[in-house]
Amino acid sequence: MDASGEEGDNFTTYDQSAQERIDGIVPVLVSLLPAPYVPVPEVESDSDDERFSLFSSDSESEASDDGADHDVFTAAPSDGEDRISRLPDTLLADIIHCLPTKDAGRTAALSTHWRRVWAGTPLLVDDAHLLGAGGTSGVPVVRALSRSVAAHPGPVRGVRVTHVSFYAHEYALRRLVADLADKDVQDLILVNRPWPLDMPLPDDIFRCASLDRLYLGVWHFPKTTAAHPPAFPALRELGLFHSIVGNQEFEAMLAHCPKLEVLSLVMSYHNPSRLRLASGSLKIAVDWMSSFDEVAMEDAPSLERLFFQSIGKRRSVKIVGAPSLEVLGVLDLDLHTLEIGGTVIKAGMNVSASNMVPSLKILAVKVQFACNREAKMLPTLLKCFPRLETLHIMSIPSNSPGSVHDLRFWEHRGPCECLE
């Protein structure tokens, strides 16, 4: 434990090349996150605003030297009355919400009235507003984050952390997450700048019962138990970015999110190993650059859109219970095996009603037409979606120039009657 009361553990170490790869990935992950609550102010250390002061001796001497009349620029004399503080508290709260984190906190020092308004305004914290002139500064920013939340009575409207690493600052991390849970945080974006990749996420994350939106990046999730299950009764939007989550923990989390509508998993490599969608409220699911063994829509009566961009080995895409599904893709005929109603769809097979998804309107497919298996699969695939309205095809070029099919091949495949 260090002098600040923060402690560190021995985590997995990685070689420099791996670290360089992840350092390149994290900015991409951050770019996919929702926009900041308040834009980061652009301040240059040598700007004119810092060098020039209306009350500096240099300004006064320059004015006296040239003898020019500057009365036109002179402000009207002040009567000393604080008119801003006389504005309605609701308007003052709106002003505080529009300020960067540092400036919003400083309003509490203006007067007792301003301090009451600040304390009564739901807190917004963004670590980008706490960075020093030299960029990321680990210890001061981690402490500032923890103290910002600890000093406010709550509730916490939103916290966005995307610039710092909590390595060796576990005490501050646990305190921060515990305070967020106690003060009813509603919107949380918490990304750990590696290293390490297996940084443990505090158990108190499961106590944040007031969350409406949650994005977590580069964490190792805690184990769930029957005695301490995750509790997210109000959560509507969940994003997991490059995090280590066991299948049991992931599925338990979905089961305890009765209002979840949007789910995003980005760069999840085998943890979880499968994307099993079983949610009565889920409407949109996104899988981007992950390596799941399978993607299964088992019990998702409200699911309308499933987007995925897969990498790695061949895997199954199973549609079992998704009666409202309208948008699907990108279905890669080289990587994906489609299974509908327990039947694997194969090229040339007779498609029965039990193998159809009549609700689907938009389909995106990636296909290599020079490959016989994929070219023959496409017409069969389209028969599974009898009410399809829009088809997006991404054609993958072949490395075999002599394998291009002639016109007779396509005439034999027959027309696609479902497309208008």
CSV table of C-alpha atoms in Angstrom, one decimal:
chain,number,residue,atom,x,y,z
A,1,MET,CA,0.0,0.0,0.0
A,2,ASP,CA,1.3,3.4,-0.9
A,3,ALA,CA,1.3,6.6,1.1
A,4,SER,CA,-2.1,7.7,-0.3
A,5,GLY,CA,-3.8,4.5,1.1
A,6,GLU,CA,-3.9,2.9,-2.3
A,7,GLU,CA,-2.7,-0.6,-2.9
A,8,GLY,CA,-1.6,-2.7,-5.9
A,9,ASP,CA,-1.4,-6.4,-6.7
A,10,ASN,CA,0.8,-8.4,-9.0
A,11,PHE,CA,-1.1,-8.8,-12.3
A,12,THR,CA,-0.3,-10.6,-15.4
A,13,THR,CA,2.6,-9.1,-17.3
A,14,TYR,CA,2.7,-8.7,-21.1
A,15,ASP,CA,5.4,-8.2,-23.7
A,16,GLN,CA,6.0,-4.8,-25.3
A,17,SER,CA,4.5,-5.9,-28.7
A,18,ALA,CA,1.3,-7.0,-27.1
A,19,GLN,CA,1.1,-3.7,-25.1
A,20,GLU,CA,1.6,-1.7,-28.3
A,21,ARG,CA,-1.2,-3.6,-29.9
A,22,ILE,CA,-3.6,-2.9,-27.1
A,23,ASP,CA,-2.5,0.7,-26.8
A,24,GLY,CA,-3.6,1.0,-30.4
A,25,ILE,CA,-7.0,-0.7,-29.7
A,26,VAL,CA,-8.1,1.4,-26.7
A,27,PRO,CA,-8.4,4.7,-28.7
A,28,VAL,CA,-10.7,2.8,-31.1
A,29,LEU,CA,-12.8,1.5,-28.3
A,30,VAL,CA,-13.1,5.0,-26.8
A,31,SER,CA,-14.2,6.5,-30.2
A,32,LEU,CA,-17.1,4.1,-30.2
A,33,LEU,CA,-18.4,5.3,-26.8
A,34,PRO,CA,-21.3,7.8,-26.4
A,35,ALA,CA,-20.3,11.4,-26.6
A,36,PRO,CA,-19.0,13.3,-23.5
A,37,TYR,CA,-21.6,15.1,-21.4
A,38,VAL,CA,-19.7,18.4,-21.7
A,39,PRO,CA,-17.1,19.0,-24.4
A,40,VAL,CA,-13.5,19.2,-23.2
A,41,PRO,CA,-12.4,22.8,-23.1
A,42,GLU,CA,-9.5,23.6,-25.4
A,43,VAL,CA,-6.9,25.5,-23.5
A,44,GLU,CA,-3.3,26.3,-24.6
A,45,SER,CA,-0.7,26.9,-22.0
A,46,ASP,CA,0.7,29.9,-23.8
A,47,SER,CA,-2.5,31.3,-25.0
A,48,ASP,CA,-3.2,35.1,-25.0
A,49,ASP,CA,-5.8,34.7,-22.3
A,50,GLU,CA,-3.1,33.5,-19.8
A,51,ARG,CA,-0.4,36.1,-20.8
A,52,PHE,CA,-2.7,39.1,-20.8
A,53,SER,CA,-4.7,40.5,-17.9
A,54,LEU,CA,-6.9,43.6,-17.8
A,55,PHE,CA,-5.5,44.4,-14.4
A,56,SER,CA,-1.8,43.8,-15.1
A,57,SER,CA,0.8,46.5,-14.7
A,58,ASP,CA,1.9,45.9,-18.3
A,59,SER,CA,-1.5,46.8,-19.6
A,60,GLU,CA,-1.6,49.9,-17.5
A,61,SER,CA,1.8,51.1,-18.6
A,62,GLU,CA,1.0,50.6,-22.3
A,63,ALA,CA,-2.1,52.6,-22.0
A,64,SER,CA,-0.3,55.5,-20.3
A,65,ASP,CA,2.5,55.5,-22.8
A,66,ASP,CA,0.5,56.0,-25.9
A,67,GLY,CA,-1.9,58.5,-24.3
A,68,ALA,CA,-4.8,57.1,-26.3
A,69,ASP,CA,-8.4,57.4,-25.0
A,70,HIS,CA,-9.7,53.9,-24.2
A,71,ASP,CA,-12.9,55.0,-22.5
A,72,VAL,CA,-14.9,53.3,-25.2
A,73,PHE,CA,-13.6,49.9,-23.9
A,74,THR,CA,-14.0,50.7,-20.2
A,75,ALA,CA,-16.7,48.7,-18.4
A,76,ALA,CA,-19.5,50.4,-16.6
A,77,PRO,CA,-18.8,50.8,-12.9
A,78,SER,CA,-20.1,47.9,-10.8
A,79,ASP,CA,-22.5,48.5,-7.9
A,80,GLY,CA,-21.2,45.3,-6.2
A,81,GLU,CA,-24.4,43.4,-6.5
A,82,ASP,CA,-24.3,39.7,-7.4
A,83,ARG,CA,-27.1,39.5,-10.0
A,84,ILE,CA,-26.2,36.0,-11.2
A,85,SER,CA,-26.8,34.4,-7.8
A,86,ARG,CA,-30.3,36.0,-7.9
A,87,LEU,CA,-31.3,33.8,-10.8
A,88,PRO,CA,-33.7,30.8,-10.1
A,89,ASP,CA,-31.9,27.8,-8.7
A,90,THR,CA,-33.1,25.7,-11.6
A,91,LEU,CA,-31.3,28.0,-14.0
A,92,LEU,CA,-28.1,28.0,-11.8
A,93,ALA,CA,-28.2,24.2,-11.9
A,94,ASP,CA,-28.4,24.3,-15.7
A,95,ILE,CA,-25.3,26.5,-15.7
A,96,ILE,CA,-23.4,24.1,-13.5
A,97,HIS,CA,-24.4,21.2,-15.8
A,98,CYS,CA,-22.8,23.0,-18.7
A,99,LEU,CA,-19.5,23.5,-17.0
A,100,PRO,CA,-16.5,21.2,-17.1
A,101,THR,CA,-16.0,19.1,-13.9
A,102,LYS,CA,-13.4,21.4,-12.4
A,103,ASP,CA,-15.3,24.6,-12.9
A,104,ALA,CA,-18.6,23.0,-11.7
A,105,GLY,CA,-16.9,22.1,-8.5
A,106,ARG,CA,-15.4,25.5,-8.0
A,107,THR,CA,-18.8,27.1,-8.0
A,108,ALA,CA,-19.3,25.7,-4.5
A,109,ALA,CA,-16.6,28.1,-3.3
A,110,LEU,CA,-18.4,31.2,-4.5
A,111,SER,CA,-20.9,31.5,-1.7
A,112,THR,CA,-23.1,29.4,0.6
A,113,HIS,CA,-26.0,29.7,-1.8
A,114,TRP,CA,-23.9,28.4,-4.7
A,115,ARG,CA,-22.7,25.5,-2.6
A,116,ARG,CA,-26.3,24.5,-1.8
A,117,VAL,CA,-27.1,24.7,-5.5
A,118,TRP,CA,-24.0,22.6,-6.5
A,119,ALA,CA,-24.9,20.0,-3.8
A,120,GLY,CA,-28.5,19.9,-5.0
A,121,THR,CA,-27.5,19.5,-8.7
A,122,PRO,CA,-27.0,15.8,-9.9
A,123,LEU,CA,-23.2,15.4,-10.3
A,124,LEU,CA,-21.4,15.0,-13.7
A,125,VAL,CA,-17.8,13.9,-13.7
A,126,ASP,CA,-15.5,13.5,-16.7
A,127,ASP,CA,-11.8,12.6,-16.2
A,128,ALA,CA,-10.9,14.5,-19.4
A,129,HIS,CA,-11.6,17.7,-17.5
A,130,LEU,CA,-9.2,16.7,-14.7
A,131,LEU,CA,-6.1,16.0,-16.8
A,132,GLY,CA,-3.1,18.2,-16.4
A,133,ALA,CA,-1.4,20.1,-19.1
A,134,GLY,CA,1.0,17.2,-19.7
A,135,GLY,CA,-1.9,14.8,-20.5
A,136,THR,CA,-2.7,11.7,-18.5
A,137,SER,CA,-1.4,12.0,-14.9
A,138,GLY,CA,-2.4,8.8,-13.1
A,139,VAL,CA,-2.3,9.5,-9.4
A,140,PRO,CA,-3.7,13.0,-9.3
A,141,VAL,CA,-6.6,12.2,-11.7
A,142,VAL,CA,-7.5,9.0,-9.9
A,143,ARG,CA,-7.6,10.9,-6.6
A,144,ALA,CA,-9.5,13.7,-8.1
A,145,LEU,CA,-12.2,11.3,-9.5
A,146,SER,CA,-12.6,9.7,-6.2
A,147,ARG,CA,-12.7,13.0,-4.3
A,148,SER,CA,-15.2,14.6,-6.7
A,149,VAL,CA,-17.7,11.8,-6.1
A,150,ALA,CA,-17.0,11.6,-2.4
A,151,ALA,CA,-17.6,15.3,-1.8
A,152,HIS,CA,-21.0,15.4,-3.5
A,153,PRO,CA,-24.1,14.2,-1.5
A,154,GLY,CA,-25.6,12.7,-4.7
A,155,PRO,CA,-27.3,11.7,-6.8
A,156,VAL,CA,-24.7,11.2,-9.5
A,157,ARG,CA,-26.1,11.8,-12.9
A,158,GLY,CA,-23.1,10.6,-14.9
A,159,VAL,CA,-19.4,9.6,-14.7
A,160,ARG,CA,-17.2,9.2,-17.7
A,161,VAL,CA,-13.7,7.8,-17.2
A,162,THR,CA,-11.6,7.0,-20.3
A,163,HIS,CA,-8.1,8.4,-19.8
A,164,VAL,CA,-6.6,6.8,-16.8
A,165,SER,CA,-5.3,3.4,-15.6
A,166,PHE,CA,-6.3,2.2,-12.1
A,167,TYR,CA,-3.3,-0.1,-11.9
A,168,ALA,CA,-1.8,0.2,-8.4
A,169,HIS,CA,-4.8,2.3,-7.4
A,170,GLU,CA,-7.3,-0.4,-6.3
A,171,TYR,CA,-8.2,1.4,-3.1
A,172,ALA,CA,-9.3,4.5,-5.0
A,173,LEU,CA,-11.1,2.4,-7.5
A,174,ARG,CA,-13.1,0.4,-4.9
A,175,ARG,CA,-13.9,3.6,-3.1
A,176,LEU,CA,-15.1,5.3,-6.3
A,177,VAL,CA,-17.4,2.4,-7.4
A,178,ALA,CA,-18.8,2.0,-3.9
A,179,ASP,CA,-19.6,5.7,-3.7
A,180,LEU,CA,-21.2,5.5,-7.1
A,181,ALA,CA,-23.4,2.7,-6.0
A,182,ASP,CA,-24.4,4.5,-2.7
A,183,LYS,CA,-25.2,7.7,-4.6
A,184,ASP,CA,-27.4,6.2,-7.3
A,185,VAL,CA,-25.3,6.8,-10.4
A,186,GLN,CA,-27.4,6.8,-13.5
A,187,ASP,CA,-24.9,6.8,-16.3
A,188,LEU,CA,-21.5,5.3,-16.0
A,189,ILE,CA,-18.7,4.9,-18.7
A,190,LEU,CA,-15.7,3.3,-17.0
A,191,VAL,CA,-12.7,2.3,-19.2
A,192,ASN,CA,-9.4,1.2,-17.6
A,193,ARG,CA,-6.5,2.3,-19.7
A,194,PRO,CA,-4.3,-0.8,-19.8
A,195,TRP,CA,-2.3,-2.1,-18.2
A,196,PRO,CA,-3.3,-4.7,-17.1
A,197,LEU,CA,-5.9,-6.4,-19.2
A,198,ASP,CA,-7.2,-8.5,-16.3
A,199,MET,CA,-7.7,-5.6,-13.9
A,200,PRO,CA,-10.5,-6.7,-11.5
A,201,LEU,CA,-13.7,-4.8,-11.5
A,202,PRO,CA,-15.0,-4.2,-7.9
A,203,ASP,CA,-18.0,-6.2,-6.8
A,204,ASP,CA,-19.8,-3.0,-5.9
A,205,ILE,CA,-20.5,-2.5,-9.6
A,206,PHE,CA,-23.4,-5.0,-9.2
A,207,ARG,CA,-24.9,-2.7,-6.5
A,208,CYS,CA,-25.4,0.2,-9.0
A,209,ALA,CA,-29.1,-0.4,-9.1
A,210,SER,CA,-30.0,3.1,-10.5
A,211,LEU,CA,-28.0,2.7,-13.7
A,212,ASP,CA,-29.8,3.6,-16.9
A,213,ARG,CA,-26.7,3.3,-19.1
A,214,LEU,CA,-23.4,1.3,-18.5
A,215,TYR,CA,-20.3,1.0,-20.6
A,216,LEU,CA,-17.3,-0.9,-19.3
A,217,GLY,CA,-14.0,-1.4,-21.0
A,218,VAL,CA,-10.9,-3.5,-20.3
A,219,TRP,CA,-12.0,-5.1,-17.0
A,220,HIS,CA,-12.1,-8.6,-15.5
A,221,PHE,CA,-15.6,-9.1,-14.1
A,222,PRO,CA,-16.2,-10.3,-10.6
A,223,LYS,CA,-17.9,-13.7,-10.0
A,224,THR,CA,-21.6,-13.6,-9.4
A,225,THR,CA,-23.3,-15.7,-6.7
A,226,ALA,CA,-26.8,-16.5,-5.8
A,227,ALA,CA,-26.4,-14.5,-2.6
A,228,HIS,CA,-25.0,-11.4,-4.4
A,229,PRO,CA,-26.4,-11.4,-8.0
A,230,PRO,CA,-26.1,-8.3,-10.3
A,231,ALA,CA,-28.9,-5.9,-9.7
A,232,PHE,CA,-29.7,-3.6,-12.7
A,233,PRO,CA,-33.5,-3.2,-12.6
A,234,ALA,CA,-33.4,0.2,-14.5
A,235,LEU,CA,-30.6,-0.5,-17.0
A,236,ARG,CA,-31.5,0.1,-20.6
A,237,GLU,CA,-28.2,0.3,-22.4
A,238,LEU,CA,-25.1,-2.0,-21.7
A,239,GLY,CA,-21.8,-2.0,-23.5
A,240,LEU,CA,-18.9,-4.4,-22.7
A,241,PHE,CA,-15.6,-3.5,-24.5
A,242,HIS,CA,-12.6,-5.8,-24.5
A,243,SER,CA,-13.5,-7.2,-21.1
A,244,ILE,CA,-13.1,-10.7,-19.5
A,245,VAL,CA,-16.6,-11.9,-18.6
A,246,GLY,CA,-17.4,-15.6,-17.9
A,247,ASN,CA,-20.5,-17.1,-19.6
A,248,GLN,CA,-22.2,-17.6,-16.3
A,249,GLU,CA,-21.6,-13.9,-15.2
A,250,PHE,CA,-22.7,-12.6,-18.6
A,251,GLU,CA,-25.9,-14.6,-18.7
A,252,ALA,CA,-26.7,-13.8,-15.1
A,253,MET,CA,-26.2,-10.1,-15.9
A,254,LEU,CA,-28.7,-10.3,-18.8
A,255,ALA,CA,-31.2,-12.1,-16.6
A,256,HIS,CA,-31.1,-9.3,-14.0
A,257,CYS,CA,-31.7,-6.5,-16.6
A,258,PRO,CA,-35.4,-6.6,-17.1
A,259,LYS,CA,-35.5,-3.3,-19.0
A,260,LEU,CA,-32.4,-3.7,-21.2
A,261,GLU,CA,-33.0,-2.5,-24.7
A,262,VAL,CA,-29.5,-2.1,-26.2
A,263,LEU,CA,-26.5,-4.5,-25.8
A,264,SER,CA,-23.1,-4.0,-27.4
A,265,LEU,CA,-20.1,-6.4,-27.1
A,266,VAL,CA,-16.9,-5.1,-28.7
A,267,MET,CA,-13.6,-7.1,-29.1
A,268,SER,CA,-14.6,-9.8,-26.7
A,269,TYR,CA,-12.1,-12.7,-27.2
A,270,HIS,CA,-13.6,-16.0,-25.9
A,271,ASN,CA,-14.8,-14.4,-22.6
A,272,PRO,CA,-17.7,-14.9,-22.9
A,273,SER,CA,-17.3,-17.7,-25.3
A,274,ARG,CA,-20.9,-17.5,-26.6
A,275,LEU,CA,-23.4,-14.7,-27.2
A,276,ARG,CA,-26.6,-16.1,-25.9
A,277,LEU,CA,-29.5,-13.6,-26.2
A,278,ALA,CA,-32.3,-14.5,-23.7
A,279,SER,CA,-34.1,-11.3,-22.8
A,280,GLY,CA,-37.7,-10.2,-23.0
A,281,SER,CA,-36.9,-6.5,-23.4
A,282,LEU,CA,-33.8,-6.5,-25.6
A,283,LYS,CA,-34.3,-4.7,-29.0
A,284,ILE,CA,-30.8,-4.1,-30.4
A,285,ALA,CA,-27.7,-6.3,-30.1
A,286,VAL,CA,-24.3,-5.5,-31.5
A,287,ASP,CA,-21.3,-7.8,-31.8
A,288,TRP,CA,-18.2,-6.1,-33.2
A,289,MET,CA,-14.9,-7.9,-33.9
A,290,SER,CA,-15.5,-10.5,-31.2
A,291,SER,CA,-14.6,-14.2,-31.4
A,292,PHE,CA,-17.7,-16.1,-30.0
A,293,ASP,CA,-18.1,-19.8,-30.6
A,294,GLU,CA,-21.8,-19.1,-31.4
A,295,VAL,CA,-24.4,-16.4,-31.5
A,296,ALA,CA,-27.8,-17.6,-30.4
A,297,MET,CA,-31.2,-15.8,-30.3
A,298,GLU,CA,-32.9,-18.3,-28.0
A,299,ASP,CA,-35.5,-16.3,-26.2
A,300,ALA,CA,-35.6,-12.7,-27.5
A,301,PRO,CA,-39.2,-11.8,-28.3
A,302,SER,CA,-38.5,-8.1,-28.6
A,303,LEU,CA,-35.2,-8.3,-30.6
A,304,GLU,CA,-35.5,-6.2,-33.7
A,305,ARG,CA,-31.9,-5.7,-34.9
A,306,LEU,CA,-28.8,-7.9,-34.6
A,307,PHE,CA,-25.5,-6.4,-36.0
A,308,PHE,CA,-22.3,-8.4,-36.0
A,309,GLN,CA,-18.8,-8.2,-37.6
A,310,SER,CA,-17.1,-11.4,-36.8
A,311,ILE,CA,-13.5,-12.5,-36.8
A,312,GLY,CA,-11.8,-15.9,-36.2
A,313,LYS,CA,-13.0,-19.4,-36.8
A,314,ARG,CA,-16.3,-20.6,-38.2
A,315,ARG,CA,-19.3,-20.4,-35.8
A,316,SER,CA,-23.0,-20.9,-35.6
A,317,VAL,CA,-25.7,-18.2,-35.8
A,318,LYS,CA,-28.9,-19.7,-34.3
A,319,ILE,CA,-32.3,-18.1,-34.6
A,320,VAL,CA,-34.6,-20.0,-32.2
A,321,GLY,CA,-36.9,-17.4,-30.6
A,322,ALA,CA,-36.8,-14.0,-32.3
A,323,PRO,CA,-40.2,-13.4,-33.8
A,324,SER,CA,-39.7,-9.6,-34.1
A,325,LEU,CA,-36.3,-9.7,-35.8
A,326,GLU,CA,-36.2,-7.2,-38.8
A,327,VAL,CA,-32.5,-6.5,-39.4
A,328,LEU,CA,-29.7,-9.1,-39.5
A,329,GLY,CA,-26.1,-8.8,-40.7
A,330,VAL,CA,-23.4,-9.0,-41.6
A,331,LEU,CA,-23.9,-12.8,-42.2
A,332,ASP,CA,-20.6,-14.1,-43.5
A,333,LEU,CA,-21.1,-17.2,-45.6
A,334,ASP,CA,-17.5,-18.2,-45.0
A,335,LEU,CA,-17.6,-17.8,-41.2
A,336,HIS,CA,-21.2,-18.4,-40.2
A,337,THR,CA,-23.4,-21.5,-40.2
A,338,LEU,CA,-27.1,-20.4,-40.0
A,339,GLU,CA,-29.4,-22.4,-37.9
A,340,ILE,CA,-33.1,-21.7,-37.8
A,341,GLY,CA,-35.6,-23.5,-35.6
A,342,GLY,CA,-33.0,-26.2,-34.8
A,343,THR,CA,-32.2,-26.9,-38.5
A,344,VAL,CA,-28.9,-26.1,-40.1
A,345,ILE,CA,-29.5,-24.3,-43.4
A,346,LYS,CA,-27.6,-26.0,-46.3
A,347,ALA,CA,-27.3,-25.1,-49.9
A,348,GLY,CA,-30.0,-26.6,-52.1
A,349,MET,CA,-32.2,-27.8,-49.2
A,350,ASN,CA,-36.0,-27.5,-49.3
A,351,VAL,CA,-36.9,-24.7,-46.9
A,352,SER,CA,-40.0,-25.4,-44.8
A,353,ALA,CA,-42.1,-22.9,-42.8
A,354,SER,CA,-40.3,-23.9,-39.6
A,355,ASN,CA,-37.0,-22.8,-41.2
A,356,MET,CA,-38.2,-19.3,-42.1
A,357,VAL,CA,-38.0,-15.9,-40.4
A,358,PRO,CA,-41.0,-14.0,-41.9
A,359,SER,CA,-40.3,-10.9,-39.8
A,360,LEU,CA,-36.9,-10.1,-41.4
A,361,LYS,CA,-36.9,-7.1,-43.7
A,362,ILE,CA,-33.2,-6.2,-44.1
A,363,LEU,CA,-30.3,-8.6,-44.6
A,364,ALA,CA,-26.6,-8.0,-45.0
A,365,VAL,CA,-24.5,-10.8,-46.4
A,366,LYS,CA,-20.8,-11.2,-47.1
A,367,VAL,CA,-20.2,-13.7,-49.9
A,368,GLN,CA,-17.4,-14.9,-52.2
A,369,PHE,CA,-19.3,-15.7,-55.5
A,370,ALA,CA,-16.3,-17.6,-56.9
A,371,CYS,CA,-16.7,-20.2,-54.1
A,372,ASN,CA,-19.3,-22.8,-55.2
A,373,ARG,CA,-20.4,-23.5,-51.6
A,374,GLU,CA,-21.1,-19.8,-50.9
A,375,ALA,CA,-22.6,-19.1,-54.4
A,376,LYS,CA,-25.1,-22.0,-54.0
A,377,MET,CA,-25.9,-21.1,-50.4
A,378,LEU,CA,-27.1,-17.6,-51.2
A,379,PRO,CA,-30.3,-18.5,-53.0
A,380,THR,CA,-31.2,-21.0,-50.4
A,381,LEU,CA,-30.5,-18.5,-47.7
A,382,LEU,CA,-32.9,-15.9,-49.2
A,383,LYS,CA,-35.7,-18.4,-49.2
A,384,CYS,CA,-35.5,-18.4,-45.4
A,385,PHE,CA,-36.7,-14.8,-45.4
A,386,PRO,CA,-39.9,-14.7,-47.4
A,387,ARG,CA,-40.7,-11.0,-46.7
A,388,LEU,CA,-37.2,-9.6,-47.2
A,389,GLU,CA,-37.3,-6.0,-48.6
A,390,THR,CA,-33.6,-5.0,-48.7
A,391,LEU,CA,-30.5,-7.1,-49.4
A,392,HIS,CA,-27.0,-5.7,-48.9
A,393,ILE,CA,-24.3,-7.9,-50.5
A,394,MET,CA,-20.6,-7.4,-49.8
A,395,SER,CA,-18.7,-9.3,-52.5
A,396,ILE,CA,-15.4,-10.8,-51.5
A,397,PRO,CA,-12.9,-11.1,-54.4
A,398,SER,CA,-11.4,-14.6,-55.1
A,399,ASN,CA,-7.8,-15.5,-55.4
A,400,SER,CA,-8.6,-18.0,-58.1
A,401,PRO,CA,-9.2,-16.1,-61.4
A,402,GLY,CA,-10.4,-19.3,-63.2
A,403,SER,CA,-13.3,-19.9,-60.8
A,404,VAL,CA,-15.7,-17.3,-62.0
A,405,HIS,CA,-19.2,-18.7,-62.8
A,406,ASP,CA,-20.8,-18.2,-66.2
A,407,LEU,CA,-24.4,-17.1,-66.9
A,408,ARG,CA,-25.8,-20.7,-67.0
A,409,PHE,CA,-24.7,-21.2,-63.4
A,410,TRP,CA,-26.9,-18.3,-62.2
A,411,GLU,CA,-29.8,-19.2,-64.5
A,412,HIS,CA,-29.9,-22.6,-62.8
A,413,ARG,CA,-30.1,-21.0,-59.4
A,414,GLY,CA,-33.4,-19.4,-60.2
A,415,PRO,CA,-35.0,-16.0,-59.2
A,416,CYS,CA,-35.4,-14.7,-55.7
A,417,GLU,CA,-39.1,-14.0,-55.3
A,418,CYS,CA,-39.0,-12.4,-51.9
A,419,LEU,CA,-37.2,-9.2,-53.0
A,420,GLU,CA,-39.2,-6.4,-54.6
